[in-house]
Short mmCIF file of C-alpha atoms in Angstrom, two decimals:
data_model
loop_
_atom_site.label_atom_id
_atom_site.label_comp_id
_atom_site.label_asym_id
_atom_site.label_seq_id
_atom_site.Cartn_x
_atom_site.Cartn_y
_atom_site.Cartn_z
CA MET A 19 6.72 5.11 8.55
CA PRO A 20 6.77 7.70 11.33
CA ILE A 21 7.30 6.00 14.68
CA ASP A 22 3.83 7.12 15.78
CA ALA A 23 2.00 5.46 12.88
CA PRO A 24 -0.79 3.25 14.29
CA ALA A 25 0.23 -0.32 15.06
CA ALA A 26 -2.69 -1.53 12.91
CA LYS A 27 -1.18 0.20 9.88
CA ARG A 28 2.31 -1.12 10.59
CA ASP A 29 1.09 -4.67 11.15
CA ALA A 30 -1.12 -4.71 8.07
CA THR A 31 1.73 -3.40 5.91
CA ALA A 32 4.14 -5.99 7.28
CA GLY A 33 1.42 -8.61 6.81
CA TYR A 34 1.41 -7.88 3.08
CA GLY A 35 5.12 -8.68 2.98
CA ALA A 36 6.68 -5.23 3.38
CA ARG A 37 9.79 -4.39 5.33
CA VAL A 38 8.67 -1.56 7.64
CA VAL A 39 11.31 1.00 8.66
CA LEU A 40 10.28 3.37 11.45
CA THR A 41 11.62 6.91 11.73
CA ASP A 42 11.75 8.91 14.94
CA HIS A 43 11.13 12.57 14.06
CA GLY A 44 11.38 14.07 17.54
CA GLU A 45 10.55 17.76 17.15
CA ARG A 46 11.08 17.74 13.39
CA ALA A 47 8.34 17.36 10.76
CA ARG A 48 7.02 13.84 10.93
CA GLU A 49 6.51 13.18 7.26
CA GLU A 50 9.67 14.90 6.05
CA VAL A 51 11.87 12.76 8.29
CA ALA A 52 10.20 9.61 6.93
CA ALA A 53 10.59 10.87 3.35
CA ALA A 54 14.29 11.59 3.86
CA LYS A 55 14.82 8.07 5.21
CA ALA A 56 12.98 6.61 2.22
CA ARG A 57 15.23 8.57 -0.17
CA GLU A 58 18.30 7.37 1.70
CA ILE A 59 17.23 3.72 1.52
CA ALA A 60 16.36 4.04 -2.16
CA GLU A 61 19.79 5.49 -2.94
CA THR A 62 21.78 3.08 -0.77
CA GLU A 63 20.02 -0.01 -2.04
CA GLY A 64 19.42 1.09 -5.63
CA LEU A 65 15.61 0.98 -5.31
CA ALA A 66 12.92 3.01 -7.05
CA LEU A 67 11.20 5.53 -4.80
CA LEU A 68 7.42 5.79 -5.15
CA HIS A 69 6.25 8.99 -3.49
CA PRO A 70 3.00 8.46 -1.56
CA PHE A 71 1.33 11.44 -3.24
CA ASP A 72 3.59 13.92 -5.03
CA ASP A 73 3.81 12.35 -8.46
CA PRO A 74 1.54 13.04 -11.46
CA GLU A 75 1.15 9.31 -12.05
CA ILE A 76 0.09 8.69 -8.43
CA VAL A 77 -2.50 11.46 -8.83
CA ALA A 78 -3.68 9.91 -12.10
CA GLY A 79 -3.97 6.52 -10.43
CA GLN A 80 -6.06 7.95 -7.59
CA ALA A 81 -8.44 9.32 -10.21
CA GLY A 82 -9.60 5.71 -10.46
CA ALA A 83 -11.50 6.17 -7.19
CA GLY A 84 -13.33 9.09 -8.81
CA LEU A 85 -14.11 7.05 -11.92
CA GLU A 86 -15.51 4.22 -9.79
CA ALA A 87 -17.70 6.66 -7.89
CA LEU A 88 -18.92 8.13 -11.19
CA ASP A 89 -19.77 4.62 -12.43
CA GLN A 90 -21.72 3.92 -9.24
CA LEU A 91 -23.61 7.21 -9.54
CA ALA A 92 -24.39 6.51 -13.21
CA ALA A 93 -25.75 3.06 -12.27
CA LYS A 94 -28.27 4.85 -10.05
CA ASN A 95 -29.00 7.52 -12.68
CA ALA A 96 -27.69 10.04 -10.17
CA SER A 97 -25.08 12.76 -10.09
CA ALA A 98 -23.39 14.39 -7.11
CA ASP A 99 -23.99 18.05 -6.28
CA LEU A 100 -21.25 17.89 -3.67
CA LEU A 101 -18.23 15.69 -3.03
CA PHE A 102 -16.31 15.53 0.27
CA CYS A 103 -12.81 14.04 0.19
CA SER A 104 -10.08 14.06 2.84
CA VAL A 105 -6.69 15.64 2.11
CA GLY A 106 -3.29 14.59 3.42
CA GLY A 107 -0.60 15.28 0.85
CA GLY A 108 -3.40 15.57 -1.68
CA GLY A 109 -2.85 12.56 -3.93
CA LEU A 110 -6.34 11.15 -3.51
CA ILE A 111 -8.24 14.41 -3.84
CA GLY A 112 -5.97 15.41 -6.73
CA GLY A 113 -7.07 12.44 -8.79
CA VAL A 114 -10.67 12.34 -7.63
CA SER A 115 -11.20 16.06 -8.18
CA LEU A 116 -9.74 15.93 -11.70
CA ALA A 117 -12.01 13.01 -12.61
CA PHE A 118 -15.06 14.97 -11.48
CA HIS A 119 -13.81 18.24 -12.99
CA TYR A 120 -13.74 16.70 -16.45
CA LEU A 121 -16.64 14.23 -16.23
CA SER A 122 -19.03 15.87 -13.75
CA PRO A 123 -18.16 19.57 -13.81
CA ALA A 124 -21.27 20.64 -11.88
CA THR A 125 -20.09 18.76 -8.77
CA GLU A 126 -18.69 21.06 -6.09
CA ILE A 127 -15.63 19.47 -4.45
CA ILE A 128 -14.76 19.98 -0.79
CA GLY A 129 -11.28 19.08 0.46
CA VAL A 130 -11.28 18.17 4.16
CA GLU A 131 -8.22 18.62 6.39
CA PRO A 132 -7.66 18.35 10.14
CA GLU A 133 -7.30 21.67 11.95
CA GLY A 134 -3.66 22.75 11.91
CA PHE A 135 -2.88 20.62 8.85
CA ASN A 136 -4.87 22.62 6.30
CA GLY A 137 -1.95 23.18 3.96
CA MET A 138 -4.08 22.48 0.90
CA GLY A 139 -6.86 24.86 1.95
CA SER A 140 -4.33 27.58 2.77
CA SER A 141 -2.46 27.03 -0.47
CA LEU A 142 -5.69 27.25 -2.46
CA ALA A 143 -6.65 30.45 -0.64
CA HIS A 144 -3.25 32.00 -1.39
CA GLY A 145 -2.85 30.64 -4.90
CA SER A 146 0.50 29.05 -4.16
CA ILE A 147 1.82 26.29 -1.93
CA GLU A 148 1.99 27.11 1.78
CA THR A 149 3.77 25.11 4.45
CA MET A 150 2.05 24.83 7.80
CA PRO A 151 3.97 25.21 11.08
CA ILE A 152 5.13 22.22 13.12
CA GLY A 153 3.22 21.75 16.34
CA PRO A 154 -0.45 20.81 16.01
CA LYS A 155 -1.67 17.32 16.85
CA SER A 156 -4.52 15.39 15.24
CA ILE A 157 -6.01 11.93 15.57
CA CYS A 158 -6.03 11.82 11.74
CA ASP A 159 -2.52 10.41 11.41
CA GLY A 160 -2.89 9.83 7.67
CA LEU A 161 -3.69 13.52 7.05
CA MET A 162 -0.89 15.16 9.04
CA SER A 163 0.85 16.78 6.06
CA ARG A 164 2.44 20.20 6.44
CA ARG A 165 2.22 21.04 2.73
CA PRO A 166 0.43 19.62 -0.28
CA GLY A 167 2.49 18.02 -3.01
CA ASP A 168 3.19 20.00 -6.18
CA ALA A 169 1.37 17.56 -8.47
CA PRO A 170 -1.71 17.29 -6.20
CA PHE A 171 -1.85 21.07 -5.74
CA ALA A 172 -1.81 21.63 -9.50
CA ALA A 173 -4.66 19.11 -9.93
CA VAL A 174 -6.78 20.49 -7.10
CA LYS A 175 -6.29 24.09 -8.29
CA THR A 176 -7.41 23.09 -11.79
CA ALA A 177 -10.49 21.37 -10.37
CA GLY A 178 -11.49 24.33 -8.19
CA VAL A 179 -11.59 22.55 -4.84
CA ARG A 180 -12.72 24.38 -1.68
CA GLY A 181 -11.03 23.56 1.65
CA VAL A 182 -12.64 23.04 5.07
CA THR A 183 -11.23 21.77 8.36
CA VAL A 184 -12.47 19.36 11.03
CA ASP A 185 -11.50 18.88 14.67
CA ASP A 186 -10.84 15.62 16.53
CA SER A 187 -14.20 15.49 18.29
CA SER A 188 -16.16 15.84 15.05
CA VAL A 189 -14.03 13.05 13.56
CA ARG A 190 -14.80 10.75 16.51
CA ARG A 191 -18.52 11.49 16.12
CA ALA A 192 -18.30 10.61 12.42
CA MET A 193 -16.53 7.33 13.29
CA ARG A 194 -19.37 6.52 15.67
CA ILE A 195 -22.07 7.30 13.11
CA ALA A 196 -20.30 5.25 10.44
CA PHE A 197 -20.19 2.35 12.92
CA GLU A 198 -23.77 2.62 14.16
CA ARG A 199 -25.65 3.60 11.01
CA MET A 200 -23.46 2.48 8.10
CA LYS A 201 -21.83 -0.57 9.72
CA LEU A 202 -18.45 0.65 8.51
CA VAL A 203 -15.18 0.76 10.42
CA LEU A 204 -13.36 4.00 9.59
CA GLU A 205 -10.03 5.16 10.92
CA PRO A 206 -9.91 8.84 11.94
CA SER A 207 -8.35 9.93 8.63
CA GLY A 208 -11.02 7.98 6.77
CA ALA A 209 -13.84 9.62 8.72
CA ALA A 210 -12.68 13.24 8.27
CA SER A 211 -14.74 13.70 5.09
CA LEU A 212 -17.88 12.40 6.82
CA ALA A 213 -17.12 14.67 9.80
CA ALA A 214 -17.12 17.68 7.49
CA LEU A 215 -20.47 16.67 6.06
CA LEU A 216 -22.00 16.15 9.51
CA GLY A 217 -20.38 19.27 10.96
CA GLY A 218 -22.71 21.55 9.04
CA LYS A 219 -20.05 23.88 7.64
CA VAL A 220 -21.30 23.21 4.10
CA ASP A 221 -24.97 23.54 3.15
CA VAL A 222 -26.08 20.11 1.97
CA LYS A 223 -29.86 20.54 2.18
CA ASP A 224 -31.65 18.82 -0.72
CA LYS A 225 -28.32 18.00 -2.34
CA THR A 226 -26.93 14.69 -3.52
CA VAL A 227 -23.68 14.27 -1.63
CA LEU A 228 -20.81 11.88 -2.26
CA VAL A 229 -18.43 11.22 0.63
CA VAL A 230 -15.12 9.49 -0.04
CA ALA A 231 -14.58 7.76 3.30
CA THR A 232 -11.37 5.89 2.82
CA GLY A 233 -9.34 3.96 5.34
CA GLY A 234 -10.04 1.58 8.18
CA ASN A 235 -6.49 1.12 9.49
CA VAL A 236 -7.44 1.30 13.13
CA SER A 237 -6.92 -1.39 15.73
CA LEU A 238 -9.87 -2.52 17.79
CA ALA A 239 -8.17 -1.11 20.92
CA ASP A 240 -7.61 2.31 19.34
CA PHE A 241 -11.14 2.36 17.95
CA MET A 242 -12.59 1.60 21.36
CA ALA A 243 -10.42 4.30 22.96
CA HIS A 244 -11.70 6.83 20.42
CA MET A 245 -15.29 5.75 21.07
CA ASN A 246 -14.82 6.20 24.80
CA HIS A 247 -14.12 9.85 24.02
CA ALA A 248 -16.90 10.28 21.45
CA MET B 20 -40.18 -8.19 19.67
CA PRO B 21 -38.97 -10.37 22.53
CA ILE B 22 -38.10 -8.24 25.55
CA ASP B 23 -34.46 -9.29 25.25
CA ALA B 24 -34.05 -8.06 21.66
CA PRO B 25 -31.01 -5.76 21.48
CA ALA B 26 -31.75 -2.09 22.14
CA ALA B 27 -30.02 -1.23 18.84
CA LYS B 28 -32.59 -3.31 16.96
CA ARG B 29 -35.53 -1.84 18.86
CA ASP B 30 -34.31 1.71 18.41
CA ALA B 31 -33.56 1.31 14.71
CA THR B 32 -36.99 -0.21 14.11
CA ALA B 33 -38.71 2.58 16.01
CA GLY B 34 -36.54 5.05 14.12
CA TYR B 35 -38.03 3.85 10.85
CA GLY B 36 -41.48 4.71 12.22
CA ALA B 37 -42.62 1.37 13.65
CA ARG B 38 -44.62 0.86 16.83
CA VAL B 39 -42.54 -1.65 18.80
CA VAL B 40 -44.43 -3.99 21.14
CA LEU B 41 -42.25 -6.00 23.54
CA THR B 42 -43.23 -9.45 24.81
CA ASP B 43 -41.96 -11.00 28.03
CA HIS B 44 -41.61 -14.75 27.44
CA GLY B 45 -40.34 -15.76 30.88
CA GLU B 46 -39.66 -19.51 30.69
CA ARG B 47 -41.69 -19.95 27.51
CA ALA B 48 -40.31 -20.00 23.95
CA ARG B 49 -39.13 -16.53 23.08
CA GLU B 50 -40.21 -16.37 19.49
CA GLU B 51 -43.54 -18.15 19.92
CA VAL B 52 -44.68 -15.69 22.58
CA ALA B 53 -43.84 -12.79 20.26
CA ALA B 54 -45.63 -14.49 17.35
CA ALA B 55 -48.76 -15.08 19.45
CA LYS B 56 -48.80 -11.39 20.41
CA ALA B 57 -48.43 -10.38 16.77
CA ARG B 58 -51.40 -12.58 15.80
CA GLU B 59 -53.45 -11.09 18.63
CA ILE B 60 -52.68 -7.51 17.54
CA ALA B 61 -53.41 -8.32 13.90
CA GLU B 62 -56.81 -9.80 14.83
CA THR B 63 -57.79 -7.07 17.29
CA GLU B 64 -56.83 -4.22 15.02
CA GLY B 65 -57.73 -5.80 11.68
CA LEU B 66 -54.15 -5.72 10.38
CA ALA B 67 -52.37 -8.02 7.94
CA LEU B 68 -49.76 -10.25 9.59
CA LEU B 69 -46.47 -10.64 7.74
CA HIS B 70 -44.59 -13.61 9.15
CA PRO B 71 -40.86 -12.91 9.45
CA PHE B 72 -39.93 -16.11 7.64
CA ASP B 73 -42.64 -18.76 7.31
CA ASP B 74 -44.33 -17.65 4.10
CA PRO B 75 -43.48 -18.78 0.55
CA GLU B 76 -43.50 -15.17 -0.62
CA ILE B 77 -41.05 -14.11 2.10
CA VAL B 78 -38.77 -16.96 1.04
CA ALA B 79 -39.12 -15.89 -2.61
CA GLY B 80 -38.27 -12.31 -1.66
CA GLN B 81 -35.15 -13.40 0.20
CA ALA B 82 -34.02 -15.17 -2.97
CA GLY B 83 -33.19 -11.64 -4.14
CA ALA B 84 -30.10 -11.71 -1.94
CA GLY B 85 -29.01 -14.85 -3.77
CA LEU B 86 -29.66 -13.27 -7.16
CA GLU B 87 -27.60 -10.20 -6.19
CA ALA B 88 -24.73 -12.43 -5.08
CA LEU B 89 -24.94 -14.35 -8.36
CA ASP B 90 -24.80 -11.05 -10.28
CA GLN B 91 -21.72 -9.99 -8.32
CA LEU B 92 -20.02 -13.32 -8.94
CA ALA B 93 -20.86 -13.13 -12.67
CA ALA B 94 -19.34 -9.63 -12.83
CA LYS B 95 -16.07 -11.18 -11.65
CA ASN B 96 -16.41 -14.20 -13.98
CA ALA B 97 -16.49 -16.32 -10.84
CA SER B 98 -18.73 -18.93 -9.33
CA ALA B 99 -18.99 -20.12 -5.75
CA ASP B 100 -17.96 -23.66 -4.77
CA LEU B 101 -19.37 -23.11 -1.30
CA LEU B 102 -21.93 -20.77 0.24
CA PHE B 103 -22.31 -20.13 4.00
CA CYS B 104 -25.56 -18.58 5.20
CA SER B 105 -26.95 -18.19 8.71
CA VAL B 106 -30.28 -19.77 9.68
CA GLY B 107 -32.86 -18.50 12.14
CA GLY B 108 -36.35 -19.44 11.02
CA GLY B 109 -34.85 -20.11 7.61
CA GLY B 110 -36.40 -17.41 5.42
CA LEU B 111 -33.09 -16.05 4.16
CA ILE B 112 -31.39 -19.36 3.51
CA GLY B 113 -34.61 -20.70 1.98
CA GLY B 114 -34.58 -18.03 -0.71
CA VAL B 115 -30.81 -17.87 -1.18
CA SER B 116 -30.44 -21.64 -1.43
CA LEU B 117 -33.24 -21.94 -3.99
CA ALA B 118 -31.66 -19.21 -6.13
CA PHE B 119 -28.34 -21.08 -6.12
CA HIS B 120 -30.00 -24.48 -6.54
CA TYR B 121 -31.55 -23.41 -9.82
CA LEU B 122 -28.90 -21.00 -11.15
CA SER B 123 -25.64 -22.35 -9.71
CA PRO B 124 -26.34 -26.02 -8.92
CA ALA B 125 -22.68 -26.91 -8.34
CA THR B 126 -22.52 -24.60 -5.29
CA GLU B 127 -22.61 -26.51 -2.00
CA ILE B 128 -24.75 -24.66 0.55
CA ILE B 129 -24.00 -24.66 4.27
CA GLY B 130 -26.67 -23.53 6.73
CA VAL B 131 -25.18 -22.12 9.94
CA GLU B 132 -27.02 -22.21 13.27
CA PRO B 133 -25.98 -21.43 16.84
CA GLU B 134 -25.44 -24.46 19.05
CA GLY B 135 -28.74 -25.46 20.67
CA PHE B 136 -30.79 -23.74 17.96
CA ASN B 137 -29.97 -26.11 15.11
CA GLY B 138 -33.57 -26.89 14.27
CA MET B 139 -32.92 -26.66 10.55
CA GLY B 140 -29.88 -28.94 10.65
CA SER B 141 -31.76 -31.47 12.79
CA SER B 142 -34.80 -31.30 10.57
CA LEU B 143 -32.69 -31.86 7.46
CA ALA B 144 -30.96 -34.81 9.13
CA HIS B 145 -34.29 -36.36 10.08
CA GLY B 146 -36.16 -35.49 6.90
CA SER B 147 -38.97 -33.73 8.76
CA ILE B 148 -39.33 -30.68 10.95
CA GLU B 149 -37.92 -31.00 14.47
CA THR B 150 -38.48 -28.60 17.35
CA MET B 151 -35.54 -27.93 19.64
CA PRO B 152 -35.92 -27.84 23.43
CA ILE B 153 -36.24 -24.59 25.37
CA GLY B 154 -33.16 -23.74 27.40
CA PRO B 155 -30.02 -22.93 25.45
CA LYS B 156 -28.68 -19.39 25.25
CA SER B 157 -26.84 -17.75 22.37
CA ILE B 158 -25.45 -14.31 21.60
CA CYS B 159 -27.01 -14.70 18.13
CA ASP B 160 -30.40 -13.27 19.10
CA GLY B 161 -31.63 -13.21 15.51
CA LEU B 162 -31.03 -16.94 15.08
CA MET B 163 -32.71 -18.25 18.26
CA SER B 164 -35.45 -20.20 16.51
CA ARG B 165 -36.63 -23.49 17.96
CA ARG B 166 -37.92 -24.82 14.65
CA PRO B 167 -37.60 -23.87 10.99
CA GLY B 168 -40.68 -22.60 9.18
CA ASP B 169 -42.57 -24.95 6.88
CA ALA B 170 -41.92 -22.87 3.76
CA PRO B 171 -38.19 -22.38 4.45
CA PHE B 172 -37.75 -26.06 5.32
CA ALA B 173 -39.33 -27.11 2.01
CA ALA B 174 -37.00 -24.74 0.14
CA VAL B 175 -33.85 -25.79 1.97
CA LYS B 176 -34.68 -29.49 1.56
CA THR B 177 -35.14 -28.99 -2.18
CA ALA B 178 -31.81 -27.18 -2.41
CA GLY B 179 -29.91 -29.87 -0.48
CA VAL B 180 -28.48 -27.66 2.27
CA ARG B 181 -26.08 -29.07 4.89
CA GLY B 182 -26.27 -27.80 8.47
CA VAL B 183 -23.41 -26.87 10.81
CA THR B 184 -23.36 -25.14 14.21
CA VAL B 185 -21.21 -22.42 15.77
CA ASP B 186 -20.59 -21.46 19.40
CA ASP B 187 -20.52 -17.98 20.93
CA SER B 188 -16.75 -17.69 21.11
CA SER B 189 -16.30 -18.52 17.41
CA VAL B 190 -18.94 -15.89 16.60
CA ARG B 191 -17.10 -13.25 18.65
CA ARG B 192 -13.86 -14.12 16.84
CA ALA B 193 -15.61 -13.72 13.49
CA MET B 194 -16.96 -10.30 14.58
CA ARG B 195 -13.41 -9.26 15.44
CA ILE B 196 -12.00 -10.45 12.12
CA ALA B 197 -14.78 -8.72 10.18
CA PHE B 198 -13.94 -5.52 12.09
CA GLU B 199 -10.16 -5.73 11.75
CA ARG B 200 -9.73 -7.16 8.28
CA MET B 201 -12.96 -6.36 6.41
CA LYS B 202 -13.86 -3.08 8.16
CA LEU B 203 -17.40 -4.36 8.63
CA VAL B 204 -19.58 -4.13 11.72
CA LEU B 205 -21.48 -7.40 12.13
CA GLU B 206 -23.94 -8.30 14.86
CA PRO B 207 -23.50 -11.81 16.30
CA SER B 208 -26.25 -13.29 14.11
CA GLY B 209 -24.66 -11.64 11.08
CA ALA B 210 -21.24 -13.11 11.89
CA ALA B 211 -22.36 -16.73 12.40
CA SER B 212 -21.79 -17.64 8.74
CA LEU B 213 -18.26 -16.22 8.83
CA ALA B 214 -17.65 -18.05 12.13
CA ALA B 215 -18.51 -21.34 10.45
CA LEU B 216 -16.09 -20.61 7.62
CA LEU B 217 -13.28 -19.68 10.03
CA GLY B 218 -14.05 -22.55 12.40
CA GLY B 219 -12.64 -25.10 10.00
CA LYS B 220 -15.57 -27.53 10.15
CA VAL B 221 -15.93 -27.35 6.37
CA ASP B 222 -12.98 -27.90 4.03
CA VAL B 223 -12.57 -24.69 2.04
CA LYS B 224 -9.03 -25.17 0.72
CA ASP B 225 -8.66 -23.87 -2.84
CA LYS B 226 -12.38 -23.19 -3.03
CA THR B 227 -14.25 -20.03 -3.95
CA VAL B 228 -16.43 -19.31 -0.95
CA LEU B 229 -19.39 -16.95 -0.63
CA VAL B 230 -20.36 -15.85 2.88
CA VAL B 231 -23.71 -14.16 3.44
CA ALA B 232 -22.86 -11.99 6.45
CA THR B 233 -26.04 -10.12 7.11
CA GLY B 234 -26.89 -7.84 9.97
CA GLY B 235 -25.15 -5.12 11.94
CA ASN B 236 -27.86 -4.40 14.53
CA VAL B 237 -25.48 -4.11 17.42
CA SER B 238 -24.95 -1.10 19.64
CA LEU B 239 -21.46 0.22 20.11
CA ALA B 240 -21.66 -0.72 23.82
CA ASP B 241 -22.73 -4.31 23.08
CA PHE B 242 -20.10 -4.62 20.37
CA MET B 243 -17.39 -3.45 22.77
CA ALA B 244 -18.62 -5.87 25.44
CA HIS B 245 -18.42 -8.75 22.95
CA MET B 246 -14.91 -7.71 21.91
CA ASN B 247 -13.78 -7.64 25.53
CA HIS B 248 -14.63 -11.35 25.59
CA ALA B 249 -13.14 -12.17 22.17
#
């Protein structure tokens, strides 16, 4: 994990029995330094490397979240006109968007990225994978990818996803609304999709909207600090 | 509503279109003053009075929560050895306990009350309804009943419920654990059942346990204040 991963995420991972190795990226790309360390450990110790998103089977597995959402919609005799899903490396939206593309083709799918980390949106706009510059900061630590994975990009391109971005303050507002009105604890990365919905960049009037709000890896202290700025 | 009901509860109620009338109970019993005002308004304005808990049909309606829980357990091919449910006037536990009594008779049902407001537990122990003295305080504003309702007491007695109590600090701890581990926002009254489970007063080792954790009517400011004491 990058050295600046939230303590809540580190502790929870260790709590499930993992050995957590931290990487200090300095001025280099956060995620690439961690990935290089993971490759090194896998080679040295003869372990299998599971990429967090850039693997067709990871994308296929994430499609399960889309299938569950489709089951829940079907149980209510409903269908989604719009779907908002956050994008880091793109594994989740890759799977979810493919599930909807094949089983609910009328659903328009919006991929949500933090400002400065909109590699997927840029890549979709240009038709090929783009790498974003190093430099921007975001409170959405789980979405700070500089480029989408090859497998996720292929899936998302097939599904016809549209990209939008959100800023930190809209994410904090979404965290607050999830807390106050939905009684849900969302980490910043998990609230980005809701922030895009609330931000008004997409017309949702009279539409049935599905928001994939995934992730609550935020400590109470960090949550309270975010809320003091919201 | 009593004048000391949380602002989050008042605002949410008003937000759904209700006219909220506040009653100032001073040294008198909080809930009885509010009930007397409700009766007065109903008579003056020719309105129907729906009691919040002491009505067989309210108890029957609350059984729906028990039926939903039974459906969810059945979907997992599971059954509950133990069920924890909070108790204010007893409407919720009356319905839930009857549902389990008839459909899952092996489930042991624990009624959870704040210390000083254990009218249901006392009444069960004595075999008839007891009224608790005025005086104690609790952060569980939704559970501050001095006596159980007649209809709920009859239901709970039939179902063979056992009463336990929780203190404020155990409730705050349960709110924190719900936040950190379950990503759920619970108000104090909603966390009392979880507090009883975590408090270790009931042996839950190797048992399948169902906790009815209901209620998230807590403002962000109040939640943060509770967490600063947890």
